[in-house]
Amino acid sequence: MTHTEKILILDFGSQYTQLIARRIRESKVYSEIHPHTYSLEDITKEKPAGIILSGGPMSVNEAGSPSISKDIFELGIPVLGICYGLQLIAKTLGGKVEPAADREYGKAHLNVLEDDSLFTAVDDGSVIWMSHGDYVTKLPAGFYVTAKTENSPLCAISNPGKKIYGIQFHPEVSHTEFGKRILDNFLFDVCGCKADWTSENFINFTTDEVTGKVGSNKVICALSGGVDSSVAAVLIHKAIGEQLVCIHVDHGMMRKNESAVIEKMFSDNYNMYVDYIDASSLFLERLAGVTDPEVKRKIIGNTFIEVFEAEAKKFSDAQFLVQGTLYPDVIESVSVKGASVTIKTHHNVGGLPERMNLKLIEPFRELFKDEVRKIGRELGLPEIFIRRHPFPGPGLAVRVLGEITKERLDILREADDIFISELDNHGIYDNIWQAFAVLLPIQTVGVMGDTRTYENVIALRAVTSTDGMTADWFRFDHSFLETVSNKIIRSVRGVNRVVYDISSKPPATIEWE
């Protein structure tokens, strides 16, 4: 997609780089992340409104540490250096960076020393978030100090004539009290951005682009029913109407009534053609006796491609395949040592585009998940689809630990449905990143009435997270867990014990397999 204005973020390996991009987009300005090796020629071609140099884990004085061309500062484009980025500005332009006697990690208080565009409406003494072992000890020519902390006498520096700014702290993290204000000051006061990166503009631009690209050809969309594929289907349908064919493959590992709900929602609300394939018996047959989670995933992935390909071939005039690839998938691996961005093979439908000679349409490859949700709301998708928790491609196959049978899947479906329904009933579903039930491959002794039972164990999992990379277990009220446990044991035949998973990620993963 072409943007009238953008902020380029050059990544030096900070764990917060994606967060910088998200914060900028929250202010309705488009931002893009590139590795620090992005060439001067490419930067010049992009004509960004501003450049941000991210933090990074190395010292600028370390052998082999990432550096930057001095010519970047001669392009006339505003530059903001954050943490490592500040130190890089200082070192590259003739200043000095040395190890700090007292390293700063965590909260500090910012003392603003000068009137400066970056600190307009930022309170003196406000809390900032530090994470550094080096600090600037000598300013480059043309710069002056605009803020300090107890341990960093040169915490923020500025060359307003050249519009080059550096700060030792992280404005992108929520711990920095006026972080959003500082970034907004850079975006709007320094770079002159217009705040026009909106859902509405994105929808209009993308529908025009897709219409032009597709012409009169048919387009196929693999509709899983998750947020990304659902929003992508509605967006592309808005652009090309009946030229879109949605294929939904029910592999038998969906949640309770899920496939029926997906089919009904799209055909009723959007007058959209959904080709529904019930392939559950084929998948179950191939999974019989398999217990290894990786083997399960391979069988499901390969069988899905086989079923989808056979169905898609019926639409011989199709030239394009829609996929819900997101921006984090595209930028997932950025090497600090200078390799270019590695694009992860993240095709929801495996190697299908190549095998079937289809061209890809990836409307969301520049978007984060929360941006896709906003677009879904703008397009009028029901809230029940927009707010859904993430669901793995292999579905319940990775939540039925051990052998997969229809009986075991049905037990899990019922238990999971009770758990999720109670989260909704208690108004806490939206406070949780992901929640689900897991069927364990063990049986335990219980007593029901006067009879001894030997039945299944259900584990409940609920976590909070911002991006799924790290997660913490959700602290339920004990009475809620009691209600869910009682309902599951009373209602689901074959279960006599319920446990709750209190592991964080890391060291545990969110899913059990």
PDB file of N, CA and C in Angstrom, residues 7 12 15-16 42 66 72-73 108 112 165 208 220 239 257 263 286 305 320 411 419 426 430 448 477:
ATOM      1  N   ILE A   7       6.402   7.176   8.969  1.00  0.00           N
ATOM      2  CA  ILE A   7       7.571   7.251   9.838  1.00  0.00           C
ATOM      3  C   ILE A   7       8.333   5.946   9.660  1.00  0.00           C
ATOM      4  N   PHE A  12      17.387  -1.625  15.756  1.00  0.00           N
ATOM      5  CA  PHE A  12      18.715  -2.031  16.232  1.00  0.00           C
ATOM      6  C   PHE A  12      18.614  -3.175  17.239  1.00  0.00           C
ATOM      7  N   GLN A  15      13.746  -4.931  22.153  1.00  0.00           N
ATOM      8  CA  GLN A  15      12.536  -5.733  22.377  1.00  0.00           C
ATOM      9  C   GLN A  15      11.277  -4.877  22.222  1.00  0.00           C
ATOM     10  N   TYR A  16      11.440  -3.547  22.198  1.00  0.00           N
ATOM     11  CA  TYR A  16      10.275  -2.655  22.132  1.00  0.00           C
ATOM     12  C   TYR A  16      10.001  -2.088  20.729  1.00  0.00           C
ATOM     13  N   ASP A  42      17.325   3.490  -0.284  1.00  0.00           N
ATOM     14  CA  ASP A  42      15.934   3.093  -0.018  1.00  0.00           C
ATOM     15  C   ASP A  42      15.221   4.119   0.858  1.00  0.00           C
ATOM     16  N   PRO A  66      25.873  -2.519  15.721  1.00  0.00           N
ATOM     17  CA  PRO A  66      25.251  -1.903  14.545  1.00  0.00           C
ATOM     18  C   PRO A  66      25.532  -0.401  14.488  1.00  0.00           C
ATOM     19  N   ILE A  72      22.585   9.976   6.774  1.00  0.00           N
ATOM     20  CA  ILE A  72      21.154  10.000   7.159  1.00  0.00           C
ATOM     21  C   ILE A  72      20.804  11.359   7.780  1.00  0.00           C
ATOM     22  N   PHE A  73      21.771  11.934   8.485  1.00  0.00           N
ATOM     23  CA  PHE A  73      21.513  13.201   9.188  1.00  0.00           C
ATOM     24  C   PHE A  73      21.616  14.418   8.255  1.00  0.00           C
ATOM     25  N   ALA A 108      12.754   6.302  36.425  1.00  0.00           N
ATOM     26  CA  ALA A 108      13.564   7.458  36.812  1.00  0.00           C
ATOM     27  C   ALA A 108      12.681   8.693  36.651  1.00  0.00           C
ATOM     28  N   VAL A 112      13.244  18.401  32.979  1.00  0.00           N
ATOM     29  CA  VAL A 112      13.304  19.137  31.713  1.00  0.00           C
ATOM     30  C   VAL A 112      14.071  20.432  31.949  1.00  0.00           C
ATOM     31  N   TYR A 165      16.881  14.715  17.295  1.00  0.00           N
ATOM     32  CA  TYR A 165      16.596  14.625  18.731  1.00  0.00           C
ATOM     33  C   TYR A 165      17.017  13.254  19.237  1.00  0.00           C
ATOM     34  N   ASP A 208     -10.129  -0.097  -3.435  1.00  0.00           N
ATOM     35  CA  ASP A 208      -9.760   0.431  -4.768  1.00  0.00           C
ATOM     36  C   ASP A 208      -8.599  -0.375  -5.360  1.00  0.00           C
ATOM     37  N   ILE A 220     -10.217 -16.546  -4.346  1.00  0.00           N
ATOM     38  CA  ILE A 220     -10.564 -17.560  -3.341  1.00  0.00           C
ATOM     39  C   ILE A 220     -10.059 -17.117  -1.978  1.00  0.00           C
ATOM     40  N   ALA A 239     -15.007  -5.102  -1.988  1.00  0.00           N
ATOM     41  CA  ALA A 239     -14.338  -4.621  -3.201  1.00  0.00           C
ATOM     42  C   ALA A 239     -14.864  -5.298  -4.464  1.00  0.00           C
ATOM     43  N   ASN A 257     -20.347 -26.215  17.471  1.00  0.00           N
ATOM     44  CA  ASN A 257     -21.230 -25.568  16.461  1.00  0.00           C
ATOM     45  C   ASN A 257     -20.529 -24.480  15.636  1.00  0.00           C
ATOM     46  N   GLU A 263     -20.793 -20.397   8.727  1.00  0.00           N
ATOM     47  CA  GLU A 263     -21.509 -20.483   7.449  1.00  0.00           C
ATOM     48  C   GLU A 263     -22.748 -19.586   7.469  1.00  0.00           C
ATOM     49  N   ARG A 286      -7.171 -40.107   9.441  1.00  0.00           N
ATOM     50  CA  ARG A 286      -5.708 -39.976   9.302  1.00  0.00           C
ATOM     51  C   ARG A 286      -5.012 -39.720  10.644  1.00  0.00           C
ATOM     52  N   ILE A 305      -4.391 -28.902   2.953  1.00  0.00           N
ATOM     53  CA  ILE A 305      -3.964 -28.456   1.616  1.00  0.00           C
ATOM     54  C   ILE A 305      -4.604 -29.334   0.538  1.00  0.00           C
ATOM     55  N   PHE A 320      -6.511 -15.548  -7.793  1.00  0.00           N
ATOM     56  CA  PHE A 320      -5.947 -14.964  -6.573  1.00  0.00           C
ATOM     57  C   PHE A 320      -6.389 -15.752  -5.339  1.00  0.00           C
ATOM     58  N   ILE A 411     -16.120 -34.455  24.125  1.00  0.00           N
ATOM     59  CA  ILE A 411     -15.991 -34.147  25.560  1.00  0.00           C
ATOM     60  C   ILE A 411     -15.368 -32.765  25.725  1.00  0.00           C
ATOM     61  N   PHE A 419     -16.929 -23.322  29.731  1.00  0.00           N
ATOM     62  CA  PHE A 419     -15.922 -22.384  30.235  1.00  0.00           C
ATOM     63  C   PHE A 419     -16.067 -21.016  29.558  1.00  0.00           C
ATOM     64  N   HIS A 426     -20.066 -13.806  33.026  1.00  0.00           N
ATOM     65  CA  HIS A 426     -19.500 -13.031  34.140  1.00  0.00           C
ATOM     66  C   HIS A 426     -18.840 -11.724  33.663  1.00  0.00           C
ATOM     67  N   ASP A 430     -13.504 -10.369  27.768  1.00  0.00           N
ATOM     68  CA  ASP A 430     -12.661  -9.363  27.109  1.00  0.00           C
ATOM     69  C   ASP A 430     -11.440  -8.947  27.932  1.00  0.00           C
ATOM     70  N   MET A 448     -19.112 -40.589  42.150  1.00  0.00           N
ATOM     71  CA  MET A 448     -20.350 -39.916  41.748  1.00  0.00           C
ATOM     72  C   MET A 448     -21.499 -40.728  42.325  1.00  0.00           C
ATOM     73  N   ASP A 477     -11.546 -15.166  40.355  1.00  0.00           N
ATOM     74  CA  ASP A 477     -12.164 -15.286  41.670  1.00  0.00           C
ATOM     75  C   ASP A 477     -12.437 -16.783  41.913  1.00  0.00           C
TER      76      ASP A 477
END
